[in-house]
Amino acid sequence: MTPVATPFLPGQAGERVAQLGDRARLCGLYDEDGSGVYDDLAAADGFEIRDIIIAVRTLDGPVLDLAAGSGRFTLPLLALGRDVTALDMSPHMLSLLTQRLARTPERVRERCTVVQADMSGFTLRQRFAHVLLGTTSLSLLDSSGRAGLYRCVADSLSEGGQFLVSVLERGGDGDPDEVVQRAHGASGTPYDLYEYWPTGASHRTVTIVPADPPPTGHVVVAHDEVPSMSISTIERELHQAGFTALDQRELTPVGQRHRVVLIKAVRA
Ligand SMILES: C[S@@+](CC[C@H](N)C(=O)[O-])C[C@H]1O[C@@H](n2cnc3c(N)ncnc32)[C@H](O)[C@@H]1O
């Protein structure tokens, strides 16, 4: 039988899910089913960590890690000796972080505060030398969510504190609409990562399917639709929200499908 793409997922990802039929269990990247898949891949992904550690080293003081997930940045920041507040909206991702913290020595664990909240509207009593929003997670918010986030970040920074935010835009225009990559999680499980992102589209669809699922039973297919944005839009929004950019570091080589920059900004 010729597989038919599902109405939910475009391109090859849709065909793959159609082949799985009733066995496919579609879920979000950060919910009860998908968080385990995301975490497995994140634990094997070192992207950005070094750049963030270098940026944070320039100022002493506590760090607020926004959209912290299962702690890909939180744990290296704790290892650097910082007090870290890890904020995320997903109880499932925070549960994975808490399990990870439980395996660290008490003197490390006690420097971490875990907060479940929406990054577009939160209030914390503490002020921070750095507020970090990495993994280009800014793109998970729409424009009104971003406006709320900028207000909360401004209120959370101590005098002279820095906002570190990574932003992703589409790089090479000549790329195909969809790319498929094989990646291994920290557990060794291979996954196929589909990204459907036609040039000029308002969002990209990310789908993760185990490359080698067992012959029977459910197969967890994690997917998300992530709004597209441009780096210049974010620069303009930051300026309008009262921030001055101090520095902008390219995190990806020129001409790749993803152009990612790390912006360091302070309140003007
Ligand atoms: C791409 S993951 C990044 C997680 C972690 N920083 C990492 O590098 O693995 C995005 C995270 O943002 C969280 N998230 C999504 N929307 C959010 C919101 N409005 N407020 C707080 N966290 C949010 C998700 O639960 C998820 O853990």
mmCIF file of C-alpha atoms and ligand atoms in Angstrom:
data_model
loop_
_atom_site.group_PDB
_atom_site.id
_atom_site.type_symbol
_atom_site.label_atom_id
_atom_site.label_comp_id
_atom_site.label_asym_id
_atom_site.label_seq_id
_atom_site.Cartn_x
_atom_site.Cartn_y
_atom_site.Cartn_z
ATOM 1 C CA MET A 1 0.000 0.000 0.000
ATOM 2 C CA THR A 2 1.314 3.475 -0.849
ATOM 3 C CA PRO A 3 1.647 5.490 2.340
ATOM 4 C CA VAL A 4 -0.351 8.699 2.458
ATOM 5 C CA ALA A 5 1.038 11.767 4.252
ATOM 6 C CA THR A 6 -1.011 12.628 7.328
ATOM 7 C CA PRO A 7 -2.746 15.997 7.298
ATOM 8 C CA PHE A 8 -0.775 16.898 10.435
ATOM 9 C CA LEU A 9 2.797 16.414 9.279
ATOM 10 C CA PRO A 10 4.167 17.562 5.928
ATOM 11 C CA GLY A 11 6.743 15.925 3.676
ATOM 12 C CA GLN A 12 8.731 12.782 4.392
ATOM 13 C CA ALA A 13 7.899 12.967 8.089
ATOM 14 C CA GLY A 14 4.216 12.696 7.206
ATOM 15 C CA GLU A 15 4.914 9.698 4.954
ATOM 16 C CA ARG A 16 6.912 8.015 7.701
ATOM 17 C CA VAL A 17 4.128 8.492 10.222
ATOM 18 C CA ALA A 18 1.578 7.206 7.708
ATOM 19 C CA GLN A 19 3.709 4.060 7.331
ATOM 20 C CA LEU A 20 3.605 3.547 11.088
ATOM 21 C CA GLY A 21 -0.194 3.854 11.007
ATOM 22 C CA ASP A 22 -1.889 3.195 14.365
ATOM 23 C CA ARG A 23 1.457 2.467 15.967
ATOM 24 C CA ALA A 24 2.513 6.136 15.777
ATOM 25 C CA ARG A 25 1.932 7.956 19.056
ATOM 26 C CA LEU A 26 2.169 11.646 18.174
ATOM 27 C CA CYS A 27 3.215 13.931 20.986
ATOM 28 C CA GLY A 28 4.833 17.305 21.676
ATOM 29 C CA LEU A 29 8.566 17.678 22.224
ATOM 30 C CA TYR A 30 8.226 18.648 25.887
ATOM 31 C CA ASP A 31 5.194 16.690 27.097
ATOM 32 C CA GLU A 32 4.997 13.441 29.048
ATOM 33 C CA ASP A 33 5.925 11.204 26.073
ATOM 34 C CA GLY A 34 8.128 13.574 24.070
ATOM 35 C CA SER A 35 10.271 14.931 26.918
ATOM 36 C CA GLY A 36 12.171 11.626 27.202
ATOM 37 C CA VAL A 37 13.064 11.725 23.496
ATOM 38 C CA TYR A 38 14.039 15.416 23.643
ATOM 39 C CA ASP A 39 16.144 14.808 26.744
ATOM 40 C CA ASP A 40 17.931 11.803 25.221
ATOM 41 C CA LEU A 41 18.973 13.919 22.226
ATOM 42 C CA ALA A 42 19.727 17.039 24.307
ATOM 43 C CA ALA A 43 22.036 15.063 26.616
ATOM 44 C CA ALA A 44 24.182 14.216 23.579
ATOM 45 C CA ASP A 45 24.164 17.780 22.200
ATOM 46 C CA GLY A 46 26.957 20.152 23.202
ATOM 47 C CA PHE A 47 25.885 22.994 20.889
ATOM 48 C CA GLU A 48 26.157 26.466 22.500
ATOM 49 C CA ILE A 49 27.352 25.274 25.906
ATOM 50 C CA ARG A 50 30.939 26.475 25.491
ATOM 51 C CA ASP A 51 29.871 29.887 24.144
ATOM 52 C CA ILE A 52 27.458 30.369 27.027
ATOM 53 C CA ILE A 53 30.062 29.456 29.632
ATOM 54 C CA ILE A 54 32.532 31.912 28.045
ATOM 55 C CA ALA A 55 29.873 34.667 28.074
ATOM 56 C CA VAL A 56 28.826 34.000 31.673
ATOM 57 C CA ARG A 57 32.445 34.054 32.895
ATOM 58 C CA THR A 58 32.640 37.801 32.139
ATOM 59 C CA LEU A 59 30.471 38.690 35.174
ATOM 60 C CA ASP A 60 30.175 37.135 38.619
ATOM 61 C CA GLY A 61 26.774 36.434 40.105
ATOM 62 C CA PRO A 62 23.702 34.252 39.873
ATOM 63 C CA VAL A 63 22.248 33.086 36.559
ATOM 64 C CA LEU A 64 18.624 32.710 35.509
ATOM 65 C CA ASP A 65 18.346 29.910 32.920
ATOM 66 C CA LEU A 66 15.070 30.428 31.036
ATOM 67 C CA ALA A 67 13.437 27.513 29.187
ATOM 68 C CA ALA A 68 15.972 25.421 31.084
ATOM 69 C CA GLY A 69 14.404 22.096 30.111
ATOM 70 C CA SER A 70 16.233 19.157 31.623
ATOM 71 C CA GLY A 71 19.256 21.324 32.388
ATOM 72 C CA ARG A 72 21.583 21.209 29.378
ATOM 73 C CA PHE A 73 22.954 24.622 30.476
ATOM 74 C CA THR A 74 21.893 24.529 34.138
ATOM 75 C CA LEU A 75 24.292 21.722 35.070
ATOM 76 C CA PRO A 76 27.416 23.196 33.398
ATOM 77 C CA LEU A 77 26.562 26.566 35.028
ATOM 78 C CA LEU A 78 26.325 24.877 38.426
ATOM 79 C CA ALA A 79 29.644 23.156 37.696
ATOM 80 C CA LEU A 80 31.089 26.637 37.079
ATOM 81 C CA GLY A 81 30.182 27.411 40.674
ATOM 82 C CA ARG A 82 27.202 29.682 39.956
ATOM 83 C CA ASP A 83 23.878 29.871 41.748
ATOM 84 C CA VAL A 84 21.336 28.994 39.062
ATOM 85 C CA THR A 85 17.578 29.425 38.868
ATOM 86 C CA ALA A 86 16.201 27.077 36.206
ATOM 87 C CA LEU A 87 12.784 28.146 34.890
ATOM 88 C CA ASP A 88 10.641 26.123 32.506
ATOM 89 C CA MET A 89 6.943 25.694 31.817
ATOM 90 C CA SER A 90 6.962 21.914 31.299
ATOM 91 C CA PRO A 91 6.623 19.828 34.479
ATOM 92 C CA HIS A 92 7.962 16.853 32.495
ATOM 93 C CA MET A 93 11.178 18.598 31.500
ATOM 94 C CA LEU A 94 11.621 19.919 35.058
ATOM 95 C CA SER A 95 11.103 16.448 36.451
ATOM 96 C CA LEU A 96 14.015 15.220 34.292
ATOM 97 C CA LEU A 97 16.106 18.141 35.597
ATOM 98 C CA THR A 98 15.204 17.312 39.181
ATOM 99 C CA GLN A 99 16.216 13.677 38.649
ATOM 100 C CA ARG A 100 19.535 14.863 37.242
ATOM 101 C CA LEU A 101 20.084 17.233 40.167
ATOM 102 C CA ALA A 102 19.387 14.385 42.578
ATOM 103 C CA ARG A 103 22.472 12.636 41.173
ATOM 104 C CA THR A 104 24.750 15.647 41.876
ATOM 105 C CA PRO A 105 26.522 16.281 45.189
ATOM 106 C CA GLU A 106 24.453 18.253 47.713
ATOM 107 C CA ARG A 107 26.812 21.265 47.564
ATOM 108 C CA VAL A 108 25.981 21.560 43.833
ATOM 109 C CA ARG A 109 22.282 20.765 44.122
ATOM 110 C CA GLU A 110 21.691 23.333 46.838
ATOM 111 C CA ARG A 111 22.808 26.126 44.479
ATOM 112 C CA CYS A 112 19.943 25.366 42.081
ATOM 113 C CA THR A 113 16.393 26.680 42.345
ATOM 114 C CA VAL A 114 13.840 25.080 40.035
ATOM 115 C CA VAL A 115 10.819 27.163 39.023
ATOM 116 C CA GLN A 116 7.865 26.096 36.897
ATOM 117 C CA ALA A 117 6.611 29.218 35.118
ATOM 118 C CA ASP A 118 5.889 30.782 31.744
ATOM 119 C CA MET A 119 8.908 32.770 30.600
ATOM 120 C CA SER A 120 6.610 35.362 29.013
ATOM 121 C CA GLY A 121 5.212 36.361 32.411
ATOM 122 C CA PHE A 122 7.080 35.552 35.619
ATOM 123 C CA THR A 123 8.086 37.310 38.818
ATOM 124 C CA LEU A 124 11.126 36.308 40.830
ATOM 125 C CA ARG A 125 12.327 38.011 43.990
ATOM 126 C CA GLN A 126 16.004 37.634 43.094
ATOM 127 C CA ARG A 127 18.018 39.725 40.567
ATOM 128 C CA PHE A 128 20.560 38.064 38.263
ATOM 129 C CA ALA A 129 23.928 38.938 36.720
ATOM 130 C CA HIS A 130 22.908 36.945 33.661
ATOM 131 C CA VAL A 131 19.552 35.965 32.256
ATOM 132 C CA LEU A 132 20.064 33.229 29.686
ATOM 133 C CA LEU A 133 17.667 32.091 26.989
ATOM 134 C CA GLY A 134 19.589 29.599 24.867
ATOM 135 C CA THR A 135 18.793 26.823 22.356
ATOM 136 C CA THR A 136 17.021 29.533 20.279
ATOM 137 C CA SER A 137 13.987 28.951 22.516
ATOM 138 C CA LEU A 138 12.920 32.576 21.995
ATOM 139 C CA SER A 139 11.318 31.279 18.803
ATOM 140 C CA LEU A 140 8.807 29.330 20.915
ATOM 141 C CA LEU A 141 7.064 32.619 21.781
ATOM 142 C CA ASP A 142 4.863 34.775 19.570
ATOM 143 C CA SER A 143 5.378 38.553 19.478
ATOM 144 C CA SER A 144 3.204 39.306 22.511
ATOM 145 C CA GLY A 145 4.925 36.508 24.440
ATOM 146 C CA ARG A 146 8.294 38.005 23.496
ATOM 147 C CA ALA A 147 7.178 41.468 24.677
ATOM 148 C CA GLY A 148 6.249 39.944 28.049
ATOM 149 C CA LEU A 149 9.549 38.084 28.184
ATOM 150 C CA TYR A 150 11.599 41.256 27.557
ATOM 151 C CA ARG A 151 9.744 43.037 30.419
ATOM 152 C CA CYS A 152 10.382 40.125 32.800
ATOM 153 C CA VAL A 153 14.054 39.887 31.782
ATOM 154 C CA ALA A 154 14.554 43.649 32.329
ATOM 155 C CA ASP A 155 12.984 43.334 35.801
ATOM 156 C CA SER A 156 15.165 40.310 36.645
ATOM 157 C CA LEU A 157 18.583 41.753 35.759
ATOM 158 C CA SER A 158 20.785 43.296 38.413
ATOM 159 C CA GLU A 159 22.553 46.621 37.681
ATOM 160 C CA GLY A 160 24.818 46.017 34.667
ATOM 161 C CA GLY A 161 23.427 42.495 34.249
ATOM 162 C CA GLN A 162 23.431 40.850 30.835
ATOM 163 C CA PHE A 163 20.727 39.152 28.794
ATOM 164 C CA LEU A 164 22.181 36.306 26.705
ATOM 165 C CA VAL A 165 19.791 35.145 24.029
ATOM 166 C CA SER A 166 20.388 32.891 21.040
ATOM 167 C CA VAL A 167 18.364 33.447 17.894
ATOM 168 C CA LEU A 168 17.955 31.251 14.821
ATOM 169 C CA GLU A 169 17.027 32.313 11.307
ATOM 170 C CA ARG A 170 17.025 30.421 8.048
ATOM 171 C CA GLY A 171 20.524 30.582 6.530
ATOM 172 C CA GLY A 172 21.001 29.079 3.056
ATOM 173 C CA ASP A 173 18.092 29.928 0.738
ATOM 174 C CA GLY A 174 19.117 27.235 -1.748
ATOM 175 C CA ASP A 175 18.355 24.463 0.737
ATOM 176 C CA PRO A 176 15.568 21.945 0.120
ATOM 177 C CA ASP A 177 12.242 22.413 1.915
ATOM 178 C CA GLU A 178 12.927 19.389 4.081
ATOM 179 C CA VAL A 179 16.106 17.898 5.513
ATOM 180 C CA VAL A 180 16.408 14.576 7.338
ATOM 181 C CA GLN A 181 19.279 13.804 9.681
ATOM 182 C CA ARG A 182 20.215 10.744 11.717
ATOM 183 C CA ALA A 183 21.251 11.545 15.309
ATOM 184 C CA HIS A 184 21.983 9.378 18.320
ATOM 185 C CA GLY A 185 20.719 10.139 21.810
ATOM 186 C CA ALA A 186 22.873 9.794 24.911
ATOM 187 C CA SER A 187 21.306 6.326 25.386
ATOM 188 C CA GLY A 188 22.680 5.291 21.974
ATOM 189 C CA THR A 189 19.176 5.213 20.417
ATOM 190 C CA PRO A 190 19.240 6.395 16.791
ATOM 191 C CA TYR A 191 16.571 8.915 15.713
ATOM 192 C CA ASP A 192 15.587 10.408 12.379
ATOM 193 C CA LEU A 193 15.157 14.164 12.662
ATOM 194 C CA TYR A 194 12.942 15.771 10.031
ATOM 195 C CA GLU A 195 12.821 19.508 9.548
ATOM 196 C CA TYR A 196 10.291 20.848 7.045
ATOM 197 C CA TRP A 197 10.983 24.540 6.466
ATOM 198 C CA PRO A 198 10.227 25.989 3.037
ATOM 199 C CA THR A 199 11.906 29.343 2.385
ATOM 200 C CA GLY A 200 9.666 32.170 3.594
ATOM 201 C CA ALA A 201 7.368 29.854 5.617
ATOM 202 C CA SER A 202 5.914 31.261 8.839
ATOM 203 C CA HIS A 203 7.074 28.218 10.802
ATOM 204 C CA ARG A 204 9.139 25.055 10.538
ATOM 205 C CA THR A 205 7.911 21.597 11.490
ATOM 206 C CA VAL A 206 10.305 19.469 13.516
ATOM 207 C CA THR A 207 9.580 15.739 13.815
ATOM 208 C CA ILE A 208 11.623 13.081 15.603
ATOM 209 C CA VAL A 209 11.061 9.378 14.892
ATOM 210 C CA PRO A 210 13.099 6.475 16.321
ATOM 211 C CA ALA A 211 15.198 5.193 13.403
ATOM 212 C CA ASP A 212 14.940 1.613 14.493
ATOM 213 C CA PRO A 213 11.628 1.068 16.340
ATOM 214 C CA PRO A 214 10.699 -2.358 17.709
ATOM 215 C CA PRO A 215 8.571 -4.445 15.310
ATOM 216 C CA THR A 216 5.408 -4.126 17.421
ATOM 217 C CA GLY A 217 3.889 -1.658 19.858
ATOM 218 C CA HIS A 218 3.644 2.121 19.984
ATOM 219 C CA VAL A 219 6.279 4.346 18.424
ATOM 220 C CA VAL A 220 6.654 7.780 20.015
ATOM 221 C CA VAL A 221 6.799 10.473 17.316
ATOM 222 C CA ALA A 222 7.649 13.855 18.837
ATOM 223 C CA HIS A 223 6.900 16.943 16.824
ATOM 224 C CA ASP A 224 6.526 20.682 17.109
ATOM 225 C CA GLU A 225 5.759 23.662 14.921
ATOM 226 C CA VAL A 226 8.254 26.415 15.632
ATOM 227 C CA PRO A 227 7.554 29.961 14.400
ATOM 228 C CA SER A 228 10.194 31.426 12.032
ATOM 229 C CA MET A 229 11.838 34.713 12.895
ATOM 230 C CA SER A 230 14.657 36.898 11.664
ATOM 231 C CA ILE A 231 17.628 38.062 13.689
ATOM 232 C CA SER A 232 17.021 41.676 12.596
ATOM 233 C CA THR A 233 13.443 41.495 13.993
ATOM 234 C CA ILE A 234 14.773 40.401 17.371
ATOM 235 C CA GLU A 235 17.463 43.106 17.355
ATOM 236 C CA ARG A 236 14.735 45.699 16.700
ATOM 237 C CA GLU A 237 12.471 44.257 19.409
ATOM 238 C CA LEU A 238 15.307 44.255 21.950
ATOM 239 C CA HIS A 239 16.073 47.900 21.152
ATOM 240 C CA GLN A 240 12.381 48.848 21.482
ATOM 241 C CA ALA A 241 12.216 46.974 24.797
ATOM 242 C CA GLY A 242 15.052 49.140 26.171
ATOM 243 C CA PHE A 243 18.062 46.875 25.623
ATOM 244 C CA THR A 244 21.405 47.738 24.026
ATOM 245 C CA ALA A 245 23.250 44.930 22.265
ATOM 246 C CA LEU A 246 26.865 44.715 23.463
ATOM 247 C CA ASP A 247 27.951 41.837 21.329
ATOM 248 C CA GLN A 248 26.703 39.351 18.751
ATOM 249 C CA ARG A 249 28.509 36.082 18.218
ATOM 250 C CA GLU A 250 27.916 33.781 15.245
ATOM 251 C CA LEU A 251 27.506 30.220 16.530
ATOM 252 C CA THR A 252 27.169 28.520 13.131
ATOM 253 C CA PRO A 253 29.432 28.586 10.056
ATOM 254 C CA VAL A 254 28.354 30.863 7.196
ATOM 255 C CA GLY A 255 25.914 29.394 4.638
ATOM 256 C CA GLN A 256 24.369 26.649 6.793
ATOM 257 C CA ARG A 257 20.609 26.046 6.809
ATOM 258 C CA HIS A 258 20.455 27.419 10.352
ATOM 259 C CA ARG A 259 22.093 30.724 11.181
ATOM 260 C CA VAL A 260 22.351 31.016 14.959
ATOM 261 C CA VAL A 261 23.722 34.036 16.825
ATOM 262 C CA LEU A 262 24.192 34.627 20.542
ATOM 263 C CA ILE A 263 23.240 38.202 21.435
ATOM 264 C CA LYS A 264 24.561 39.784 24.622
ATOM 265 C CA ALA A 265 22.417 42.771 25.662
ATOM 266 C CA VAL A 266 22.121 45.095 28.666
ATOM 267 C CA ARG A 267 19.372 47.463 29.772
ATOM 268 C CA ALA A 268 20.042 50.828 28.124
HETATM 269 C C1 LIG B 1 14.430 23.713 22.953
HETATM 270 S S1 LIG B 1 14.043 23.296 24.614
HETATM 271 C C2 LIG B 1 15.485 23.887 25.415
HETATM 272 C C3 LIG B 1 15.756 23.231 26.720
HETATM 273 C C4 LIG B 1 17.196 23.413 27.230
HETATM 274 N N1 LIG B 1 17.570 24.811 27.338
HETATM 275 C C5 LIG B 1 18.153 22.689 26.323
HETATM 276 O O1 LIG B 1 19.022 23.319 25.718
HETATM 277 O O2 LIG B 1 18.023 21.462 26.221
HETATM 278 C C6 LIG B 1 12.827 24.482 24.965
HETATM 279 C C7 LIG B 1 12.279 24.469 26.376
HETATM 280 O O3 LIG B 1 11.396 25.588 26.501
HETATM 281 C C8 LIG B 1 10.319 25.225 27.342
HETATM 282 N N2 LIG B 1 9.247 26.188 27.088
HETATM 283 C C9 LIG B 1 8.473 26.304 25.985
HETATM 284 N N3 LIG B 1 7.652 27.360 26.108
HETATM 285 C C10 LIG B 1 7.924 27.921 27.316
HETATM 286 C C11 LIG B 1 7.407 29.048 28.018
HETATM 287 N N4 LIG B 1 6.461 29.812 27.493
HETATM 288 N N5 LIG B 1 7.917 29.340 29.223
HETATM 289 C C12 LIG B 1 8.875 28.553 29.780
HETATM 290 N N6 LIG B 1 9.412 27.478 29.164
HETATM 291 C C13 LIG B 1 8.936 27.178 27.944
HETATM 292 C C14 LIG B 1 10.031 23.788 26.971
HETATM 293 O O4 LIG B 1 9.331 23.131 27.997
HETATM 294 C C15 LIG B 1 11.449 23.254 26.753
HETATM 295 O O5 LIG B 1 11.961 22.685 27.935
#
